[in-house]
Tab-separated table of C-alpha atoms and ligand atoms in Angstrom:
chain	number	residue	atom	x	y	z
A	597	MET	CA	-22.572	8.430	-25.459
A	598	ASN	CA	-21.346	11.648	-23.876
A	599	THR	CA	-19.733	14.639	-25.462
A	600	ASN	CA	-18.158	17.883	-24.334
A	601	SER	CA	-16.030	20.364	-26.299
A	602	GLY	CA	-16.189	18.050	-29.313
A	603	ARG	CA	-14.811	15.002	-27.433
A	604	LYS	CA	-16.968	11.927	-27.219
A	605	SER	CA	-16.921	9.333	-24.488
A	606	VAL	CA	-18.595	5.958	-24.660
A	607	TYR	CA	-19.339	6.379	-20.944
A	608	ASP	CA	-21.886	8.618	-19.222
A	609	SER	CA	-20.388	8.392	-15.766
A	610	LEU	CA	-17.293	7.378	-13.858
A	611	VAL	CA	-17.397	6.012	-10.290
A	612	ILE	CA	-13.988	5.818	-8.607
A	613	TYR	CA	-13.257	3.856	-5.437
A	614	TYR	CA	-9.875	4.734	-4.004
A	615	PHE	CA	-7.547	4.062	-1.136
A	616	SER	CA	-4.318	6.006	-0.790
A	617	GLY	CA	-1.654	5.951	1.920
A	618	THR	CA	0.393	8.984	0.934
A	619	GLY	CA	-1.646	10.533	-1.858
A	620	ASN	CA	-0.436	8.897	-5.085
A	621	ALA	CA	-3.603	6.905	-5.695
A	622	LEU	CA	-5.657	9.927	-4.617
A	623	ARG	CA	-3.893	12.121	-7.204
A	624	ALA	CA	-4.421	9.447	-9.883
A	625	ALA	CA	-8.143	9.279	-8.993
A	626	GLU	CA	-8.445	13.086	-9.127
A	627	TRP	CA	-6.694	13.314	-12.515
A	628	LEU	CA	-8.920	10.586	-13.907
A	629	ALA	CA	-12.023	12.418	-12.657
A	630	GLU	CA	-10.723	15.711	-14.118
A	631	LYS	CA	-10.430	14.094	-17.560
A	632	ALA	CA	-13.857	12.493	-17.228
A	633	VAL	CA	-15.443	15.892	-16.519
A	634	GLU	CA	-13.701	17.275	-19.639
A	635	TYR	CA	-15.556	14.577	-21.575
A	636	GLY	CA	-18.865	15.655	-20.070
A	637	MET	CA	-19.076	12.581	-17.838
A	638	ARG	CA	-20.383	12.620	-14.289
A	639	ALA	CA	-17.501	11.679	-11.975
A	640	THR	CA	-17.783	10.603	-8.325
A	641	LEU	CA	-14.972	9.654	-5.953
A	642	HIS	CA	-15.457	7.316	-3.012
A	643	SER	CA	-12.774	6.929	-0.380
A	644	ILE	CA	-12.823	3.455	1.157
A	645	GLU	CA	-10.814	4.453	4.253
A	646	ARG	CA	-12.062	2.756	7.429
A	647	PHE	CA	-15.025	1.396	5.471
A	648	GLU	CA	-17.684	-0.440	7.410
A	649	LYS	CA	-19.819	-1.366	4.466
A	650	VAL	CA	-19.427	-1.157	0.704
A	651	THR	CA	-21.037	1.827	-1.053
A	652	PRO	CA	-22.746	0.291	-4.119
A	653	PRO	CA	-22.006	2.178	-7.359
A	654	GLU	CA	-24.684	4.512	-8.659
A	655	ILE	CA	-25.158	3.332	-12.225
A	656	SER	CA	-26.389	6.055	-14.599
A	657	GLY	CA	-26.300	5.187	-18.285
A	658	ASN	CA	-23.079	3.529	-19.364
A	659	THR	CA	-20.949	3.631	-16.207
A	660	LEU	CA	-17.260	2.916	-15.815
A	661	ILE	CA	-16.119	1.822	-12.343
A	662	ALA	CA	-12.463	2.449	-11.412
A	663	PHE	CA	-10.490	1.069	-8.477
A	664	CYS	CA	-7.351	3.091	-7.565
A	665	PHE	CA	-5.002	1.865	-4.838
A	666	PRO	CA	-1.316	1.429	-3.994
A	667	THR	CA	0.705	-1.741	-4.514
A	668	HIS	CA	1.798	-3.252	-1.187
A	669	GLY	CA	4.153	-6.234	-1.175
A	670	PHE	CA	3.559	-7.105	-4.843
A	671	ASN	CA	-0.183	-7.136	-4.272
A	672	ALA	CA	-3.172	-4.808	-4.047
A	673	ALA	CA	-3.304	-3.000	-0.687
A	674	PRO	CA	-5.180	-5.431	1.619
A	675	LEU	CA	-7.862	-2.814	2.416
A	676	MET	CA	-8.759	-2.618	-1.290
A	677	LEU	CA	-8.678	-6.400	-1.679
A	678	LYS	CA	-11.194	-6.665	1.174
A	679	TYR	CA	-13.359	-3.980	-0.419
A	680	VAL	CA	-13.335	-5.669	-3.823
A	681	ALA	CA	-14.098	-9.040	-2.219
A	682	LYS	CA	-17.243	-7.497	-0.629
A	683	PHE	CA	-18.235	-5.507	-3.716
A	684	PRO	CA	-21.734	-6.355	-5.044
A	685	ARG	CA	-22.111	-8.294	-8.288
A	686	GLY	CA	-22.617	-6.234	-11.449
A	687	LYS	CA	-22.108	-6.003	-15.177
A	688	SER	CA	-20.378	-2.641	-15.624
A	689	ASP	CA	-17.012	-1.971	-17.221
A	690	VAL	CA	-14.118	-1.775	-14.788
A	691	LEU	CA	-10.691	-0.107	-14.694
A	692	ILE	CA	-7.959	-1.340	-12.333
A	693	LEU	CA	-5.302	1.245	-11.508
A	694	ASN	CA	-2.558	0.304	-9.053
A	695	THR	CA	0.025	2.924	-8.173
A	696	ARG	CA	3.523	1.485	-7.908
A	697	GLY	CA	6.787	2.770	-6.479
A	698	GLY	CA	8.642	4.502	-9.288
A	699	LEU	CA	12.145	5.884	-8.804
A	700	LYS	CA	14.387	8.332	-10.665
A	701	PHE	CA	18.199	8.395	-10.547
A	702	LYS	CA	19.939	11.061	-12.600
A	703	LYS	CA	17.878	10.996	-15.805
A	704	ILE	CA	16.727	7.402	-15.629
A	705	TYR	CA	13.234	6.428	-14.490
A	706	PHE	CA	12.733	3.025	-12.840
A	707	PRO	CA	9.320	1.344	-12.689
A	708	GLY	CA	7.796	-0.488	-9.720
A	709	ILE	CA	6.493	-4.064	-9.775
A	710	SER	CA	2.787	-4.923	-9.523
A	711	GLY	CA	3.001	-8.617	-8.666
A	712	LEU	CA	-0.646	-9.685	-8.251
A	713	ALA	CA	-1.941	-6.129	-7.655
A	714	GLN	CA	-3.731	-6.117	-11.010
A	715	LEU	CA	-4.502	-9.795	-11.426
A	716	LEU	CA	-6.206	-10.536	-8.083
A	717	PRO	CA	-8.764	-7.669	-8.143
A	718	MET	CA	-9.406	-8.477	-11.817
A	719	LEU	CA	-10.135	-12.095	-10.941
A	720	PHE	CA	-12.498	-11.144	-8.071
A	721	LEU	CA	-14.393	-8.689	-10.277
A	722	LEU	CA	-14.600	-11.036	-13.268
A	723	LEU	CA	-16.128	-13.664	-10.977
A	724	LYS	CA	-18.689	-11.060	-9.889
A	725	GLY	CA	-19.744	-10.476	-13.494
A	726	TYR	CA	-17.864	-7.243	-14.303
A	727	LYS	CA	-16.055	-6.621	-17.594
A	728	ILE	CA	-12.404	-5.594	-17.271
A	729	LYS	CA	-11.969	-2.795	-19.795
A	730	GLY	CA	-8.898	-1.002	-18.484
A	731	SER	CA	-5.633	-1.756	-16.744
A	732	LEU	CA	-3.033	0.775	-15.697
A	733	PRO	CA	-0.009	-0.109	-13.551
A	734	TYR	CA	0.955	3.437	-12.623
A	735	ASP	CA	4.486	4.404	-11.540
A	736	MET	CA	4.183	7.296	-9.097
A	737	PRO	CA	7.101	8.248	-6.789
A	738	SER	CA	7.877	5.458	-4.332
A	739	ASN	CA	6.642	6.212	-0.809
A	740	TRP	CA	8.312	3.275	0.945
A	741	VAL	CA	10.515	5.419	3.167
A	742	SER	CA	11.153	2.573	5.615
A	743	MET	CA	13.205	0.968	2.855
A	744	HIS	CA	14.866	3.920	1.150
A	745	PRO	CA	15.161	7.688	1.624
A	746	GLY	CA	12.257	9.689	0.198
A	747	LEU	CA	12.940	11.006	-3.315
A	748	THR	CA	14.167	14.561	-3.804
A	749	ASP	CA	11.571	17.238	-4.572
A	750	SER	CA	12.787	17.519	-8.151
A	751	ALA	CA	12.602	13.727	-8.750
A	752	VAL	CA	9.082	13.678	-7.263
A	753	LYS	CA	8.014	16.563	-9.493
A	754	ASP	CA	9.505	15.000	-12.644
A	755	ILE	CA	7.842	11.638	-12.015
A	756	ALA	CA	4.464	13.201	-11.112
A	757	ASP	CA	4.497	15.488	-14.193
A	758	ARG	CA	5.188	12.513	-16.467
A	759	ARG	CA	2.456	10.453	-14.860
A	760	LYS	CA	-0.127	13.210	-15.141
A	761	LYS	CA	0.438	13.286	-18.908
A	762	GLU	CA	0.337	9.487	-19.060
A	763	ILE	CA	-2.987	9.220	-17.205
A	764	PHE	CA	-4.582	11.888	-19.410
A	765	ARG	CA	-3.528	10.027	-22.592
A	766	PHE	CA	-4.678	6.732	-21.098
A	767	ALA	CA	-8.053	8.187	-20.020
A	768	GLU	CA	-8.645	9.626	-23.504
A	769	ARG	CA	-8.139	6.170	-25.045
A	770	LEU	CA	-10.337	4.496	-22.434
A	771	PHE	CA	-13.189	7.015	-22.605
A	772	GLU	CA	-13.195	7.205	-26.417
A	773	LYS	CA	-12.748	3.512	-27.228
A	774	GLY	CA	-14.227	1.908	-24.109
A	775	ARG	CA	-11.051	-0.158	-23.688
A	776	ALA	CA	-7.430	0.617	-22.744
A	777	PHE	CA	-4.706	-1.675	-21.426
A	778	SER	CA	-1.307	-0.220	-20.658
A	779	TYR	CA	1.555	-2.100	-22.324
A	780	LYS	CA	3.032	-2.431	-18.798
A	781	PHE	CA	0.290	-4.858	-17.859
A	782	PHE	CA	1.420	-7.333	-20.539
A	783	VAL	CA	5.192	-6.693	-20.558
A	784	TYR	CA	5.595	-7.181	-16.808
A	785	MET	CA	3.179	-10.101	-16.506
A	786	PRO	CA	5.863	-12.870	-16.423
A	787	LEU	CA	7.733	-11.005	-13.671
A	788	ASP	CA	4.484	-10.214	-11.828
A	789	ILE	CA	3.614	-13.927	-11.765
A	790	ALA	CA	7.190	-14.980	-10.897
A	791	VAL	CA	7.134	-12.911	-7.690
A	792	ALA	CA	3.871	-14.555	-6.526
A	793	PRO	CA	5.646	-16.552	-3.747
A	794	ILE	CA	6.868	-13.234	-2.278
A	795	THR	CA	3.328	-11.837	-2.599
A	796	ILE	CA	2.028	-14.755	-0.548
A	797	GLY	CA	4.852	-14.475	2.018
A	798	TYR	CA	4.264	-10.750	2.402
A	799	TYR	CA	0.485	-11.082	2.675
A	800	PHE	CA	0.544	-13.784	5.354
A	801	CYS	CA	3.699	-12.799	7.295
A	802	GLY	CA	5.770	-9.852	6.073
A	803	ARG	CA	3.131	-7.166	6.454
A	804	TYR	CA	2.701	-7.946	10.139
A	805	MET	CA	6.418	-7.433	10.707
A	806	PHE	CA	6.439	-4.096	8.931
A	807	ALA	CA	3.402	-3.085	11.008
A	808	LYS	CA	5.539	-3.645	14.075
A	809	SER	CA	8.518	-1.632	12.900
A	810	PHE	CA	7.080	1.812	13.718
A	811	TYR	CA	7.411	3.792	16.923
A	812	ALA	CA	7.162	7.401	18.092
A	813	SER	CA	10.404	8.964	19.342
A	814	ALA	CA	10.727	11.231	22.372
A	815	ASP	CA	9.892	14.180	20.040
A	816	CYS	CA	6.261	12.989	19.889
A	817	ASN	CA	4.108	15.809	21.306
A	818	ASP	CA	0.964	13.691	21.626
A	819	CYS	CA	-0.877	15.633	18.868
A	820	ARG	CA	-2.602	12.353	17.838
A	821	LEU	CA	-2.815	13.316	14.159
A	822	CYS	CA	-1.449	9.882	13.219
A	823	ILE	CA	-4.218	8.192	15.226
A	824	GLU	CA	-6.958	10.398	13.763
A	825	ARG	CA	-5.774	10.027	10.172
A	826	CYS	CA	-4.788	6.362	10.012
A	827	PRO	CA	-6.807	4.936	7.082
A	828	THR	CA	-7.133	1.519	8.716
A	829	ASN	CA	-7.695	2.772	12.280
A	830	SER	CA	-4.612	0.841	13.328
A	831	LEU	CA	-3.140	3.188	15.922
A	832	MET	CA	-4.119	3.424	19.533
A	833	LEU	CA	-2.753	5.247	22.566
A	834	VAL	CA	-0.720	3.241	25.038
A	835	ASN	CA	0.910	5.303	27.821
A	836	ASN	CA	0.222	8.490	25.800
A	837	ARG	CA	2.180	7.160	22.828
A	838	PRO	CA	0.909	5.755	19.533
A	839	PHE	CA	0.960	1.965	19.364
A	840	TRP	CA	0.636	0.139	16.046
A	841	LYS	CA	-1.845	-2.749	15.791
A	842	TYR	CA	-1.536	-5.711	13.420
A	843	THR	CA	-4.161	-4.241	11.098
A	844	CYS	CA	-1.571	-1.606	10.090
A	845	GLU	CA	-0.797	-1.877	6.354
A	846	SER	CA	2.431	0.164	6.616
A	847	CYS	CA	0.876	2.577	4.125
A	848	MET	CA	3.347	5.283	5.301
A	849	ARG	CA	0.722	7.932	5.983
A	850	CYS	CA	1.567	8.340	9.683
A	851	ILE	CA	5.259	8.770	8.995
A	852	GLY	CA	4.505	11.187	6.136
A	853	ILE	CA	2.094	13.476	8.008
A	854	CYS	CA	3.680	13.530	11.494
A	855	PRO	CA	4.235	17.290	12.170
A	856	SER	CA	7.164	16.659	14.533
A	857	LYS	CA	8.692	13.942	12.308
A	858	SER	CA	8.814	11.778	15.406
A	859	ILE	CA	7.500	8.576	13.840
A	860	GLN	CA	10.391	6.325	12.866
A	861	THR	CA	11.011	2.881	11.486
A	862	ALA	CA	12.993	1.033	14.143
A	863	HIS	CA	15.700	-0.491	11.974
A	864	SER	CA	17.825	-1.144	15.048
A	865	PHE	CA	14.977	-3.146	16.584
A	866	ILE	CA	13.653	-5.108	13.621
A	867	VAL	CA	16.971	-6.191	12.047
A	868	PRO	CA	18.534	-7.667	15.243
A	869	MET	CA	15.144	-9.236	16.101
A	870	MET	CA	15.138	-11.031	12.749
A	871	TYR	CA	18.699	-12.192	13.377
A	872	LEU	CA	17.802	-13.459	16.851
A	873	TYR	CA	14.809	-15.388	15.532
A	874	SER	CA	17.065	-17.102	13.029
A	875	LEU	CA	19.328	-18.286	15.886
A	876	ILE	CA	16.593	-19.767	18.037
A	877	PRO	CA	16.476	-23.522	17.294
A	878	VAL	CA	12.667	-23.689	17.130
A	879	ILE	CA	12.524	-26.196	14.290
A	880	ALA	CA	14.985	-28.612	15.859
A	881	SER	CA	13.146	-28.394	19.186
A	882	VAL	CA	9.752	-29.099	17.615
A	883	ILE	CA	11.096	-32.078	15.676
A	884	ASN	CA	12.654	-33.417	18.869
A	885	LEU	CA	9.555	-32.761	20.923
A	886	LEU	CA	7.283	-34.637	18.513
A	887	GLY	CA	9.810	-37.408	18.047
A	888	LEU	CA	9.848	-36.854	14.274
A	889	GLU	CA	12.590	-38.122	11.993
A	890	ASN	CA	13.642	-35.463	9.490
A	891	ASP	CA	12.701	-37.532	6.402
A	892	GLY	CA	12.743	-34.606	3.972
A	893	GLY	CA	9.098	-35.283	2.952
A	894	ILE	CA	7.024	-32.411	1.561
A	895	LEU	CA	4.353	-32.546	4.311
A	896	GLN	CA	6.974	-32.427	7.004
A	897	ASP	CA	8.685	-29.585	5.193
A	898	ILE	CA	5.436	-27.560	5.078
A	899	PHE	CA	4.759	-28.355	8.745
A	900	ILE	CA	8.242	-27.170	9.752
A	901	ARG	CA	7.848	-23.920	7.834
A	902	VAL	CA	4.477	-23.222	9.425
A	903	VAL	CA	5.903	-23.889	12.900
A	904	ASN	CA	8.791	-21.571	12.161
A	905	TRP	CA	6.557	-18.733	11.014
A	906	VAL	CA	4.253	-19.129	14.009
A	907	ALA	CA	7.315	-18.965	16.264
A	908	VAL	CA	8.613	-15.834	14.531
A	909	PHE	CA	5.202	-14.278	14.971
A	910	VAL	CA	5.038	-15.096	18.673
A	911	PHE	CA	8.530	-13.636	19.195
A	912	LEU	CA	7.475	-10.538	17.310
A	913	VAL	CA	4.382	-10.010	19.472
A	914	ILE	CA	6.368	-10.368	22.686
A	915	GLY	CA	9.364	-8.406	21.325
A	916	TYR	CA	7.245	-5.436	20.219
A	917	ARG	CA	5.475	-5.267	23.591
A	918	ILE	CA	8.823	-5.167	25.377
A	919	PHE	CA	10.167	-2.672	22.830
A	920	SER	CA	7.163	-0.331	23.343
A	921	PHE	CA	7.585	-0.598	27.093
A	922	VAL	CA	11.313	0.233	27.200
A	923	LEU	CA	10.778	3.205	24.869
A	924	LYS	CA	9.417	5.038	27.888
A	925	ILE	CA	13.009	5.283	29.144
A	926	LYS	CA	14.360	8.407	27.488
A	927	PHE	CA	17.911	7.334	26.705
A	928	ILE	CA	16.684	4.027	25.207
A	929	ASN	CA	14.199	5.981	23.117
A	930	ARG	CA	17.003	8.279	21.913
A	931	PHE	CA	19.201	5.266	21.149
A	932	PHE	CA	16.556	3.797	18.844
A	933	GLU	CA	15.877	7.182	17.299
A	934	PHE	CA	19.490	7.809	16.341
A	935	THR	CA	19.878	4.288	14.986
A	936	SER	CA	16.703	4.534	12.866
A	937	LEU	CA	17.539	5.397	9.289
A	938	THR	CA	14.262	7.284	8.880
A	939	ARG	CA	15.634	9.841	11.391
A	940	PHE	CA	17.947	10.981	8.588
A	941	TRP	CA	15.795	10.235	5.536
A	942	ARG	CA	13.316	12.406	3.670
A	943	ARG	CA	9.618	11.540	4.092
A	944	TYR	CA	6.971	11.417	1.393
A	945	LEU	CA	3.551	12.837	0.610
A	946	ALA	CA	2.368	13.178	-3.000
A	947	PRO	CA	2.646	16.691	-4.485
A	948	GLY	CA	-0.165	18.940	-3.270
A	949	ILE	CA	-1.280	16.462	-0.598
A	950	LYS	CA	-1.598	17.340	3.096
A	951	ALA	CA	-2.936	15.442	6.112
A	952	GLY	CA	-6.312	17.137	5.553
A	953	SER	CA	-6.573	15.942	1.924
A	954	PHE	CA	-7.574	12.421	2.932
A	955	LYS	CA	-11.283	11.724	3.255
A	956	ARG	CA	-13.043	8.854	5.003
A	957	GLN	CA	-15.836	6.712	3.621
B	1611	LIG	C1	4.571	-1.436	2.585
B	1611	LIG	C2	4.790	-1.023	1.150
B	1611	LIG	C3	4.944	-1.986	0.158
B	1611	LIG	C4	5.157	-1.602	-1.171
B	1611	LIG	N1	5.280	-2.563	-2.130
B	1611	LIG	C5	5.455	-2.203	-3.413
B	1611	LIG	C6	5.536	-3.190	-4.438
B	1611	LIG	O1	5.443	-4.392	-4.201
B	1611	LIG	N2	5.719	-2.770	-5.711
B	1611	LIG	C7	5.812	-1.446	-6.032
B	1611	LIG	O2	5.976	-1.119	-7.199
B	1611	LIG	N3	5.713	-0.479	-5.077
B	1611	LIG	C8	5.540	-0.830	-3.796
B	1611	LIG	N4	5.407	0.136	-2.824
B	1611	LIG	C9	5.393	1.564	-3.222
B	1611	LIG	C10	3.948	2.099	-3.330
B	1611	LIG	O3	3.106	1.164	-3.929
B	1611	LIG	C11	3.897	3.362	-4.179
B	1611	LIG	O4	4.750	4.346	-3.728
B	1611	LIG	C12	2.465	3.887	-4.304
B	1611	LIG	O5	2.437	4.803	-5.373
B	1611	LIG	C13	1.965	4.575	-3.040
B	1611	LIG	O6	0.653	5.034	-3.267
B	1611	LIG	P1	-0.181	5.896	-2.204
B	1611	LIG	O7	0.562	7.191	-2.053
B	1611	LIG	O8	-1.513	6.100	-2.827
B	1611	LIG	O9	-0.240	5.105	-0.956
B	1611	LIG	C14	5.228	-0.226	-1.519
B	1611	LIG	C15	5.057	0.741	-0.509
B	1611	LIG	C16	4.850	0.352	0.803
B	1611	LIG	C17	4.678	1.408	1.842
């Protein structure tokens, strides 16, 4: 039992593993650590960016282990899922904190949706012997600026201020009682489970498409900050321009930190590409080629879907190569830039976060 300024914690130490694209999960981890120190606990933060091997937790006395990460496609960010899957077995108490995309319009706050972002890491860790003692789906400002304009400064500040108070109250409960589950975990559970098919679709297909929606406009001055700071090491130089690999998680860091704001989401590339794919009669051709009768059976249905997704993927690979190549031509580059919504939208980094705030493992 630990105590400081009259407050008693059932834990002696807190070990936090975090991954953060644009700083929300990093802020949450820092606030949690700040509260732990107030309780006289020893707090350590481990970034899992570009991890090569798992750093085993240093257990001293009664230790709480926290995992903080963003929600991506109704799931835990894949980098964190991989980390948790490789995490050593243990018996400690665990907290799962997933930051979600919260929004604010006028005076109304809208929550994000976790999907399986809480449930999957919980399952992995339970199977490894850990005890789940805390769950916090945490609605920080949404950073998904490929999908919507970044929030205004005042909306970001209002949401962040609210969340800071929420995490402090939550941490007090968790440290004092050794157990705290946010009501959001239970209230949203039916919805979180209902969106599982989208989670699966995003994990196996959707994320690769989003990874291929980024490009650098003619304003790119080759500073290479995006390449240096990518948490998954997913950018490389091709013809002196950043090129996004399939390991990209679309975490939005590159677009948020780019000093010349030259990184864009190519809406005018990805939307027509999707439309074109839908026109290509891949399914009919495959059925013809294999001499299959369309009998409506479930196995055939699954087979057809798989073929379709593989075809979409192949088109995407070829399409993105061609796209990257033609971007070298200045007027084509400018065309895509001025038809990319991100050219006109605000970008996002969590309050107080800069490119240099992110640490590697
Ligand atoms: C590719 C992508 C997918 C996202 N999917 C979800 C989602 O399914 N549910 C949600 O609530 N927020 C979603 N978001 C919003 C982020 O989870 C949210 O803004 C989070 O707080 C970002 O944390 P970070 O700054 O630590 O990366 C998504 C964001 C991105 C970039």
